Short mmCIF file of C-alpha atoms and ligand atoms in Angstrom, two decimals:
data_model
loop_
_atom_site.label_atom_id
_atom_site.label_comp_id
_atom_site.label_asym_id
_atom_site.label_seq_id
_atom_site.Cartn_x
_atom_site.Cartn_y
_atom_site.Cartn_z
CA UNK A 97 -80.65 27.99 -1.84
CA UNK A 98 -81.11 28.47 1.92
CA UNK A 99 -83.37 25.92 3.40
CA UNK A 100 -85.52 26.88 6.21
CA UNK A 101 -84.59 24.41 8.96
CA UNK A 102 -81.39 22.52 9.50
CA UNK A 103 -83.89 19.57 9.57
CA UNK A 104 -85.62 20.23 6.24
CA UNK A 105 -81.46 20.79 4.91
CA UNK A 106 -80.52 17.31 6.58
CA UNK A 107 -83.45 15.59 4.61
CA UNK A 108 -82.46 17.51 1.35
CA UNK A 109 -78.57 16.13 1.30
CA UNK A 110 -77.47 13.34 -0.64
CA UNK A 111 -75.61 10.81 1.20
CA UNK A 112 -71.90 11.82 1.60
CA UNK A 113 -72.86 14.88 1.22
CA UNK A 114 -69.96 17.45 3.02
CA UNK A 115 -69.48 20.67 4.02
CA UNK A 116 -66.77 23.51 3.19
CA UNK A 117 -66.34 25.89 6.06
CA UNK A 118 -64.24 29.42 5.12
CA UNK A 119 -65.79 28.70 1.51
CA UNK A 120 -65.68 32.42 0.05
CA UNK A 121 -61.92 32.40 0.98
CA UNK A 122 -59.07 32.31 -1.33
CA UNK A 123 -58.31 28.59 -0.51
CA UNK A 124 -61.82 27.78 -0.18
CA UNK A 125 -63.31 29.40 -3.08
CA UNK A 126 -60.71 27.35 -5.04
CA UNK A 127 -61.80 23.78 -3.18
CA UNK A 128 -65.36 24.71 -3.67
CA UNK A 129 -65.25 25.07 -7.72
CA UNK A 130 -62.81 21.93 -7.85
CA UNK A 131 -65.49 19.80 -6.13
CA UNK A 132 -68.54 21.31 -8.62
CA UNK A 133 -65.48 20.41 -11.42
CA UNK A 134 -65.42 16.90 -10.29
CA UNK A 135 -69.47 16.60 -9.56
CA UNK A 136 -69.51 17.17 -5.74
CA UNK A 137 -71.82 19.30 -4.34
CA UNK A 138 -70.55 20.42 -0.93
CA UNK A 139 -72.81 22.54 1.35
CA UNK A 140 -70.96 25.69 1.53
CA UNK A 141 -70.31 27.77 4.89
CA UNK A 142 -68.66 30.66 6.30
CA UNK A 143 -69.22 33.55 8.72
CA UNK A 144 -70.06 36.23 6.27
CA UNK A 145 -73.53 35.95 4.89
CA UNK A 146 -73.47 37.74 1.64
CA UNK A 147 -70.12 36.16 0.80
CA UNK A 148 -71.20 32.99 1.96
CA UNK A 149 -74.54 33.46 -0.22
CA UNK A 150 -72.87 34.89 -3.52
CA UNK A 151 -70.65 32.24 -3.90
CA UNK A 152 -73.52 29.69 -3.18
CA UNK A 153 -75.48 30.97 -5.83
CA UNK A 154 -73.28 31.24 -8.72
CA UNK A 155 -72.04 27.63 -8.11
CA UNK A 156 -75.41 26.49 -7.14
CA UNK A 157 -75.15 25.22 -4.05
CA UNK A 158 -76.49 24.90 -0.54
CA UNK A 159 -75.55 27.21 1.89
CA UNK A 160 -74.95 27.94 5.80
CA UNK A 161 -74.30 31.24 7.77
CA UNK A 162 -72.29 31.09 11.25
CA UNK A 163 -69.46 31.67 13.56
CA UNK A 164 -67.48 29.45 15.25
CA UNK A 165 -68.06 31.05 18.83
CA UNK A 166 -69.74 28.20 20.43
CA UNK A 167 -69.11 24.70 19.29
CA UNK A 168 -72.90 23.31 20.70
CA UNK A 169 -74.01 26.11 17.88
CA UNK A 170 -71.68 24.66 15.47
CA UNK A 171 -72.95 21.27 15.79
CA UNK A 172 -76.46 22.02 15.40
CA UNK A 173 -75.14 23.41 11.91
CA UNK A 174 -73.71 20.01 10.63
CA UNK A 175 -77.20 18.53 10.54
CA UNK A 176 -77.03 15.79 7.82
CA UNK A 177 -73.48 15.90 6.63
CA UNK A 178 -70.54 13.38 6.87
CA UNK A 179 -67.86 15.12 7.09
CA UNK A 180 -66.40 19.35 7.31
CA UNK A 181 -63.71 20.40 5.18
CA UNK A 182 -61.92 23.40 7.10
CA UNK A 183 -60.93 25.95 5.10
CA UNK A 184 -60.81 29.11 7.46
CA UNK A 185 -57.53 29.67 8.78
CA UNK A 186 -55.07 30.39 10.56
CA UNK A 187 -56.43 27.33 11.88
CA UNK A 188 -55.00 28.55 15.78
CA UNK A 189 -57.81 30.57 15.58
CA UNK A 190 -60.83 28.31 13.85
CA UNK A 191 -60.02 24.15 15.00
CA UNK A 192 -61.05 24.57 18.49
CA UNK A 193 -64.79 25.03 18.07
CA UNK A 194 -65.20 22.92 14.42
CA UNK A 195 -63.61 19.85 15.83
CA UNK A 196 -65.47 20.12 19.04
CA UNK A 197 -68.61 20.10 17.05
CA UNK A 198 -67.70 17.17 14.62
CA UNK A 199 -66.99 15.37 17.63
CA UNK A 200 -70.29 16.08 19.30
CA UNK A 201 -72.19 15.89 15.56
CA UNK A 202 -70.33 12.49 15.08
CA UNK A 203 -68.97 13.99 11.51
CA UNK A 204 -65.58 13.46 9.90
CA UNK A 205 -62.99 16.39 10.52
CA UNK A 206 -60.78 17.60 7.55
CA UNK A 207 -58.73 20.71 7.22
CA UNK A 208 -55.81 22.20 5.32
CA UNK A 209 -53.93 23.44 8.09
CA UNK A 210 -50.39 22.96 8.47
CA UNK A 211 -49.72 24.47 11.58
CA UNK A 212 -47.43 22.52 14.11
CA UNK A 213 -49.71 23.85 17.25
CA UNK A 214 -52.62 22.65 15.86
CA UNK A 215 -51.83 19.56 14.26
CA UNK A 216 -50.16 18.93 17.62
CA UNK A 217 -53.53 19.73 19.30
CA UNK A 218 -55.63 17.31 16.99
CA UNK A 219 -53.22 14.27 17.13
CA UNK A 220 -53.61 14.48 21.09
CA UNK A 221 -57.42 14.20 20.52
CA UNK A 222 -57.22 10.80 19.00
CA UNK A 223 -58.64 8.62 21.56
CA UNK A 224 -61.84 11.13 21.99
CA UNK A 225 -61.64 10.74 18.47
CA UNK A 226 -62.03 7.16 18.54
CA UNK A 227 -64.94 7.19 21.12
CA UNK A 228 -67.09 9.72 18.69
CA UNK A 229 -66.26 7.47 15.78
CA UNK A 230 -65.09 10.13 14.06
CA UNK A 231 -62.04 10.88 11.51
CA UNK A 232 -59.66 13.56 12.66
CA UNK A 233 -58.31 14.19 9.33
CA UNK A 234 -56.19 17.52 9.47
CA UNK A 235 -53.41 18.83 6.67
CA UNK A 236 -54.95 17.80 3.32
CA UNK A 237 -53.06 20.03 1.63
CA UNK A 238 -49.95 20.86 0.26
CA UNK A 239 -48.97 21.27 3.30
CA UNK A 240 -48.89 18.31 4.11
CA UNK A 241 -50.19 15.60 1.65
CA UNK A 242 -47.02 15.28 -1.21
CA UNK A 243 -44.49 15.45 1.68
CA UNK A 244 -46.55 13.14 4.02
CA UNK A 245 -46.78 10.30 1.19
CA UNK A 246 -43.04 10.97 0.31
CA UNK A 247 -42.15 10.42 3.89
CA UNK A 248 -44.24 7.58 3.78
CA UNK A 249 -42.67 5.71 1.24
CA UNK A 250 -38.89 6.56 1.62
CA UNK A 251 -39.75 5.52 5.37
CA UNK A 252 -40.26 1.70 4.07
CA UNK A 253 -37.57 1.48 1.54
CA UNK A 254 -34.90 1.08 4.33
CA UNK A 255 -35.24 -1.41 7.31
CA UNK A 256 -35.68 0.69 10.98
CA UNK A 257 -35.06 4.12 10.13
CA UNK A 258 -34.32 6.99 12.20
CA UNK A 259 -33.98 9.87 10.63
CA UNK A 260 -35.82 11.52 8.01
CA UNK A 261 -35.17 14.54 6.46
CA UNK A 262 -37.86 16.33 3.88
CA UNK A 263 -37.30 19.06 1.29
CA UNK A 264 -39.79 21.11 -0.91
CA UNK A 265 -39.32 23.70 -3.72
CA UNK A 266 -41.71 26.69 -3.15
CA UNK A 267 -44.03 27.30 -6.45
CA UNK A 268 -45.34 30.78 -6.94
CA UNK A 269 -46.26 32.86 -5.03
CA UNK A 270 -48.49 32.76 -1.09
CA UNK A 271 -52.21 34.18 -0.61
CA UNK A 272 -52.75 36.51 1.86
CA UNK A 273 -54.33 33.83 4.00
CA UNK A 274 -51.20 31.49 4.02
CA UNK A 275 -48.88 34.53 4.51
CA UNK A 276 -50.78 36.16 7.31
CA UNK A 277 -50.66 32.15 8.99
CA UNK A 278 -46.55 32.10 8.81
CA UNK A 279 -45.97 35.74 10.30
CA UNK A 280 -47.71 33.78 12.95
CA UNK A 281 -45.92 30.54 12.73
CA UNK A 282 -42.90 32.73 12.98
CA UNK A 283 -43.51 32.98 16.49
CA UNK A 284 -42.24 29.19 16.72
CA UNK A 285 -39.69 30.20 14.09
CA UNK A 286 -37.55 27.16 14.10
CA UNK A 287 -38.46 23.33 14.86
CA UNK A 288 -37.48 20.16 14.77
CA UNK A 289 -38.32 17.07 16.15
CA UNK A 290 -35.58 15.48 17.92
CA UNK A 291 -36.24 11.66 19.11
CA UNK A 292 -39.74 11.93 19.40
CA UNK A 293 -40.12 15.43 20.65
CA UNK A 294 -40.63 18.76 19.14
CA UNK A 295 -37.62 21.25 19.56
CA UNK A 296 -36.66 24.75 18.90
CA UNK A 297 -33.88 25.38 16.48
CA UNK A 298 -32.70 29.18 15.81
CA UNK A 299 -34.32 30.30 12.51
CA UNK A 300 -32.01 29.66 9.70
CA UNK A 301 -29.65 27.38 11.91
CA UNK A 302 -29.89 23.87 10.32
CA UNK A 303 -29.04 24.51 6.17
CA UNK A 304 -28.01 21.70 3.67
CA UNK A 305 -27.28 21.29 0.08
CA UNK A 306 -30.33 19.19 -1.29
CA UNK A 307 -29.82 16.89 -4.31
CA UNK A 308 -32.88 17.28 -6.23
CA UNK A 309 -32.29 15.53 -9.67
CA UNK A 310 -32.50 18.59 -11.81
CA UNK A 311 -30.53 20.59 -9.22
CA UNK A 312 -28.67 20.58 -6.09
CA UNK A 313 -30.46 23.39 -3.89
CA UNK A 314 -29.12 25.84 -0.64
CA UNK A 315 -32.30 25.31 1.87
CA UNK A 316 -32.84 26.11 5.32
CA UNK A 317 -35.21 24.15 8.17
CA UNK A 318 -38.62 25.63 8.47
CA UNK A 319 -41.61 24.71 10.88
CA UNK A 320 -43.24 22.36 8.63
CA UNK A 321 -46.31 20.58 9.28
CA UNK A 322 -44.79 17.47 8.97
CA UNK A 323 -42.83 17.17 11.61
CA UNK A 324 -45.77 16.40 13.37
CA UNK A 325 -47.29 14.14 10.23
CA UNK A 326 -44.17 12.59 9.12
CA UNK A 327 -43.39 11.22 13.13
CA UNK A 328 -46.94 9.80 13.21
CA UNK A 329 -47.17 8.34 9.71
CA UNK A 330 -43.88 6.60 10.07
CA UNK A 331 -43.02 6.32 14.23
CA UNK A 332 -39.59 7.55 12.74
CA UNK A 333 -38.47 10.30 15.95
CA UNK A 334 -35.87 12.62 13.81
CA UNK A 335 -37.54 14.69 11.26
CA UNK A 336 -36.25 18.09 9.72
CA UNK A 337 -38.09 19.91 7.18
CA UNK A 338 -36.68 21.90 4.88
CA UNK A 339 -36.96 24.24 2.05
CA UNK A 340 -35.02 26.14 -0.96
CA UNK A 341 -34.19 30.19 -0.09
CA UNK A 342 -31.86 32.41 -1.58
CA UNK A 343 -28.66 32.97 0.39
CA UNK A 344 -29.35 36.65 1.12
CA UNK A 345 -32.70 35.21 3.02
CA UNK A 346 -30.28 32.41 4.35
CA UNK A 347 -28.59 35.16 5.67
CA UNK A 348 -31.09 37.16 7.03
CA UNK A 349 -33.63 34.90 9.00
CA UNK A 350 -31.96 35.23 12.40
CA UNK A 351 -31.78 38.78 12.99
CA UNK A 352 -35.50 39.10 10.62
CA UNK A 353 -36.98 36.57 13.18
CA UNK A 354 -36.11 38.62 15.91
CA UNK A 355 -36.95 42.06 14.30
CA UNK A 356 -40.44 40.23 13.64
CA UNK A 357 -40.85 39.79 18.00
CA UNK A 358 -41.31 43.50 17.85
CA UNK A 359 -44.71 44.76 17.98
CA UNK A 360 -44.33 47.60 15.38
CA UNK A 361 -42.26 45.75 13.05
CA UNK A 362 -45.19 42.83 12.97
CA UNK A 363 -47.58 45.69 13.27
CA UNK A 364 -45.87 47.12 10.20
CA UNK A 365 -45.84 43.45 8.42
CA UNK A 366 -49.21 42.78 8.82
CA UNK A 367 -50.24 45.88 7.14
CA UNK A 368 -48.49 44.88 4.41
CA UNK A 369 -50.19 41.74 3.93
CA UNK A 370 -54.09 43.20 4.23
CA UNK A 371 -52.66 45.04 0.86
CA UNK A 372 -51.70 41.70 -0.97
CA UNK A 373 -54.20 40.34 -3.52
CA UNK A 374 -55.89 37.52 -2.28
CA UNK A 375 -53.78 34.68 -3.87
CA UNK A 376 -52.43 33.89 -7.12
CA UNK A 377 -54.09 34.17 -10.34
CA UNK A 378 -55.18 31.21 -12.52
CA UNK A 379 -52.08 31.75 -15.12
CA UNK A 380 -49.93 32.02 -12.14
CA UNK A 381 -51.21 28.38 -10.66
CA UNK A 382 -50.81 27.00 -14.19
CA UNK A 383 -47.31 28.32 -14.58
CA UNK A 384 -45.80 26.93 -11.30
CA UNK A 385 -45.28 24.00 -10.11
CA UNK A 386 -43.03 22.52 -6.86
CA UNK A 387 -40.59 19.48 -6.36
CA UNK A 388 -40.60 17.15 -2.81
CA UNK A 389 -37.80 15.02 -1.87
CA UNK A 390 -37.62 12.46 0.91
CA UNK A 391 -34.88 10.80 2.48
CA UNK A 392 -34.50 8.08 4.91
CA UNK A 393 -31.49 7.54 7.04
CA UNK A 394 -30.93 3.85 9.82
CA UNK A 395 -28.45 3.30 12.23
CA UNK A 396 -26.64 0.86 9.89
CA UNK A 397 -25.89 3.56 7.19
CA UNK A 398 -28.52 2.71 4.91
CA UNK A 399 -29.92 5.44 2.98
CA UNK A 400 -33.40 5.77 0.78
CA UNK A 401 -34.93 8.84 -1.19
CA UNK A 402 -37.54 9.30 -2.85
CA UNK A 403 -38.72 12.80 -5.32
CA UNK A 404 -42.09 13.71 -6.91
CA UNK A 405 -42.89 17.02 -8.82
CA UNK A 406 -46.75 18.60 -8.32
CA UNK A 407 -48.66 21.25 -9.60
CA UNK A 408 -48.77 24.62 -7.68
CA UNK A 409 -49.59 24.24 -4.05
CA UNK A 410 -53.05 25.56 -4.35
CA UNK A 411 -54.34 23.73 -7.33
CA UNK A 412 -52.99 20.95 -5.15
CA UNK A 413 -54.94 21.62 -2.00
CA UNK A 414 -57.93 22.39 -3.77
CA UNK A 415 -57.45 19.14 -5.41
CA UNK A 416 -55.97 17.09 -2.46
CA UNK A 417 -59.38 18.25 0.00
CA UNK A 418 -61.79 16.89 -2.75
CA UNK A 419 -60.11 13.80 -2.91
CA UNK A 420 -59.55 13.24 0.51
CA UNK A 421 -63.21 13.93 1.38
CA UNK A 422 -65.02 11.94 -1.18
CA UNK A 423 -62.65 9.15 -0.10
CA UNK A 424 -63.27 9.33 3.43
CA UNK A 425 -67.00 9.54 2.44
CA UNK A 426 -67.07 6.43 -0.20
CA UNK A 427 -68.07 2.78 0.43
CA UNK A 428 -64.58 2.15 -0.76
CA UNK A 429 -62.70 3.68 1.91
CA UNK A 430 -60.47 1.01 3.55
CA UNK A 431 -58.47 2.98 5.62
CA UNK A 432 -58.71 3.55 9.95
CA UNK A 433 -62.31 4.10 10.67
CA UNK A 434 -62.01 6.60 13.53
CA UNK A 435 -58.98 8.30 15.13
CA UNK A 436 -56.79 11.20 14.30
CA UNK A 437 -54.97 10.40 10.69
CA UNK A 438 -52.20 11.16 8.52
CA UNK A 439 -53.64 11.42 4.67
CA UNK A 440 -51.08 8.50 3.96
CA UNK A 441 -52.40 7.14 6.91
CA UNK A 442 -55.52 7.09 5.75
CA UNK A 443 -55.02 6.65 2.12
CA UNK A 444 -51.56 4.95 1.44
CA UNK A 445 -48.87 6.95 0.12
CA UNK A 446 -50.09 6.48 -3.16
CA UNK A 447 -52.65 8.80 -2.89
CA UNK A 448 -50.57 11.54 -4.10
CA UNK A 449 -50.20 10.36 -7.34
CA UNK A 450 -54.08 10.01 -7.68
CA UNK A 451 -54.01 13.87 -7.71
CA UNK A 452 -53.92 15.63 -10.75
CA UNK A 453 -50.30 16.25 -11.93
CA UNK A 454 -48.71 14.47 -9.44
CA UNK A 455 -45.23 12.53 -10.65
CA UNK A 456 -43.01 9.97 -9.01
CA UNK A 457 -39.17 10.72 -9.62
CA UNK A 458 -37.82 8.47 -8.09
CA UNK A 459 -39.95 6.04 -5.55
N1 NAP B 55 -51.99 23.19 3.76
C1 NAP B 55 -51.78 23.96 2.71
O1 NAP B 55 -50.97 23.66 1.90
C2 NAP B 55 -52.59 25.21 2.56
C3 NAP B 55 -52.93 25.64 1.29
C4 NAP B 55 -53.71 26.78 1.18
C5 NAP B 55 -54.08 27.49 2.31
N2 NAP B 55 -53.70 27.03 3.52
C6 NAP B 55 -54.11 27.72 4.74
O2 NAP B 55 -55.50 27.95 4.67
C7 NAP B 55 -55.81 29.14 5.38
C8 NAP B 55 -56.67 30.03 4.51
O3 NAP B 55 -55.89 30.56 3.48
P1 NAP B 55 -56.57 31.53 2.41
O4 NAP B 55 -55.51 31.93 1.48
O5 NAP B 55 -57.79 30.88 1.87
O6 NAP B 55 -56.98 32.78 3.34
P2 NAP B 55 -58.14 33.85 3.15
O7 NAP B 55 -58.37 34.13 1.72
O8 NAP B 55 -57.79 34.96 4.07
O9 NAP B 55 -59.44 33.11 3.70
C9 NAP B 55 -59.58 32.76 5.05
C10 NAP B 55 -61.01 32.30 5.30
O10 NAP B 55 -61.09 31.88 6.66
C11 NAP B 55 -62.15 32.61 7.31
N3 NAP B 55 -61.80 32.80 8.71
C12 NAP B 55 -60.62 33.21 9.23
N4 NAP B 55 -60.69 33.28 10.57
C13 NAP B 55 -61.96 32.89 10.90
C14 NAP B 55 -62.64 32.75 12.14
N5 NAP B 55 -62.04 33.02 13.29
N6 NAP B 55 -63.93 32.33 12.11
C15 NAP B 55 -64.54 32.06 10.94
N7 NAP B 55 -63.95 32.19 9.73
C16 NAP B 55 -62.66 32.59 9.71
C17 NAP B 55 -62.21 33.92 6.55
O11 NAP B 55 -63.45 34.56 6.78
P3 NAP B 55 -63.49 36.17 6.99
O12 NAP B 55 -63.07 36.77 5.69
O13 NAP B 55 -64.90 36.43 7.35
O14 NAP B 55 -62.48 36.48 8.09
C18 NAP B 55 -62.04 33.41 5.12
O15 NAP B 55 -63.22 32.85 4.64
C19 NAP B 55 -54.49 29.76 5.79
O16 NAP B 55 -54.25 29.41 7.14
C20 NAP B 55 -53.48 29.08 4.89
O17 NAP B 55 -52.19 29.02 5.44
C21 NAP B 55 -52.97 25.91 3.67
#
């Protein structure tokens, strides 16, 4: 259903009405049928036209064609929506010119990046954002919404903390998307931030012996979105991310992070990738699942933690951007009105448990 004008398409929306950029994606194919699951009807977008097209018409929707080349183009293509969910990634490559535009449109700004560069790059564009009126509203994901609320609430559970750390059980398998985005990532292959600042760590440097409940788990530090998130949703200055690997990986991150500095080894990598399937299955989503942990460290000795299990990280995202964007879109929606936000930011930490499959451990 292509409508002739971006005028006669403005007049056609309902209000709140929102659109999915990088829709025919694996990510966003999977946030466009949650939304027509939960009676949204998002104006779908991408660069491709047929792809764009053929997934507009079996869901029934709206639909835009264009690139992202010049943001004044981009704008004109927002006629009549609130807000863009972001969906084409790596984000390094896509943020740029669709923030630019939601600025200039005066549209919210949502995306499921996790990418320390770029959330970097959006959180410095808060006071522009505040001018436009406009919701900078990056990392509604996985990455970064469960650990963003656990941070969040372990952060208040102990009186001027300094220190967080963050751990997260992988679930299942990546998509091609998500692994082609960390063989990038890898090129800031360790970091940390230190009080207040971003630093480098060597890949593989920082381990420690997480006590989930059901299992104490070997993980190593990894450039996590939140160490970006987690500073400005709590102020706290010391936050380390980390995750569970196996202790031949342990063992091999420092001399594969610098193999992966060498054009034909990345060369050789990123063939590998354009031959993965696009993402898991449905059975696979339905059969894993991940576990978050938080913990908050003061000067006094205190300590808090907090642990949640979720669904698999997709079926979360997918989830996690509908929510977030009918939120930011409802009459209901208490939270900052402008600005570049945190989801517990602009939510509370308890929006995590408003997603399906969501479970508080311990908070
Ligand atoms: N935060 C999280 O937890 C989370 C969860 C899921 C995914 N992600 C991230 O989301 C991104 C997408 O993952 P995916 O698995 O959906 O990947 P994918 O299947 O490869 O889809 C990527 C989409 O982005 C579009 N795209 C890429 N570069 C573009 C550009 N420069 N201009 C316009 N469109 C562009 C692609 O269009 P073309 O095919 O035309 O290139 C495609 O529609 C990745 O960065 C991934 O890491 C994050």
């Amino acid at each position: 259903m292509e409508l002739s004008s971006a005028k006669d398409a403005a007049a056609a929306l309902p209000q709140g009405a929102w659109l999915l950029y990088g829709a025919y994606g694996y990510t966003g194919q999977l946030i466009a049928r949650r939304a027509v699951e939960a009676g949204a009807r998002p104006v779908l977008a991408g660069r491709d036209e047929a792809r764009t097209r053929a997934l507009a018409e079996e869901l029934g929707l709206e639909h835009r064609v264009f690139a992202l080349d010049d943001p004044a183009e981009v704008a004109g293509h927002l006629a009549g929506v609130g807000a863009v969910v972001n969906a084409a990634g790596p984000f390094s490559q896509t943020w740029q010119p669709m923030v630019e535009a939601c600025l200039r449109a005066r549209v919210h700004y949502l995306d499921v990046t996790g990418e320390i560069d770029v959330l970097e790059a959006i959180f410095a564009l808060d006071e522009r954002a505040k001018q436009a009126r406009v919701v900078l509203l990056p990392a509604v994901g996985f990455d970064v919404v469960p650990t963003d609320c656990a941070a969040a609430r372990v952060a208040r559970r102990i009186a001027h903390p300094t220190e967080l750390s963050i751990a997260f059980t992988a679930g299942g398998p990546v998509s091609r998307g998500t692994a082609r985005t960390v063989l990038e990532r890898l090129r800031r292959p360790g970091c940390v931030r230190r009080s207040g600042a971003l630093v480098d760590v060597a890949p593989g440097s920082l381990r420690r012996r997480v006590p989930f409940s059901d299992a104490p788990r070997a993980c190593v530090a990894i450039p996590w979105g939140d160490v970006v998130t987690a500073y400005h949703s709590t102020g706290v200055g010391n936050v380390t991310v980390y995750t569970t690997a196996p202790a031949w990986a342990l063992r091999l991150s420092r001399p594969l992070g610098a193999a992966l500095s060498l054009g034909p080894v990345r060369r050789w990598v990123e063939r590998r990738i354009d031959r993965r399937g696009p993402g898991p299955d449905a059975e696979t989503r339905a059969a894993t699942g991940s576990r978050v942990w938080a913990e908050a460290r003061n000067a006094q000795g205190h300590i808090a933690t907090v642990e949640l299990t979720t669904p698999n990280g997709y079926a979360l995202t997918a989830d996690a951007a509908c929510a977030a964007v009918s939120r930011l879109l409802s009459y209901a929606y208490d939270g900052p009105a402008a600005g570049a936000l945190t989801p517990s930011r602009a939510f509370g930490d308890w929006f995590v448990e408003s997603l399906e499959g969501v479970t508080w451990i311990q908070s």
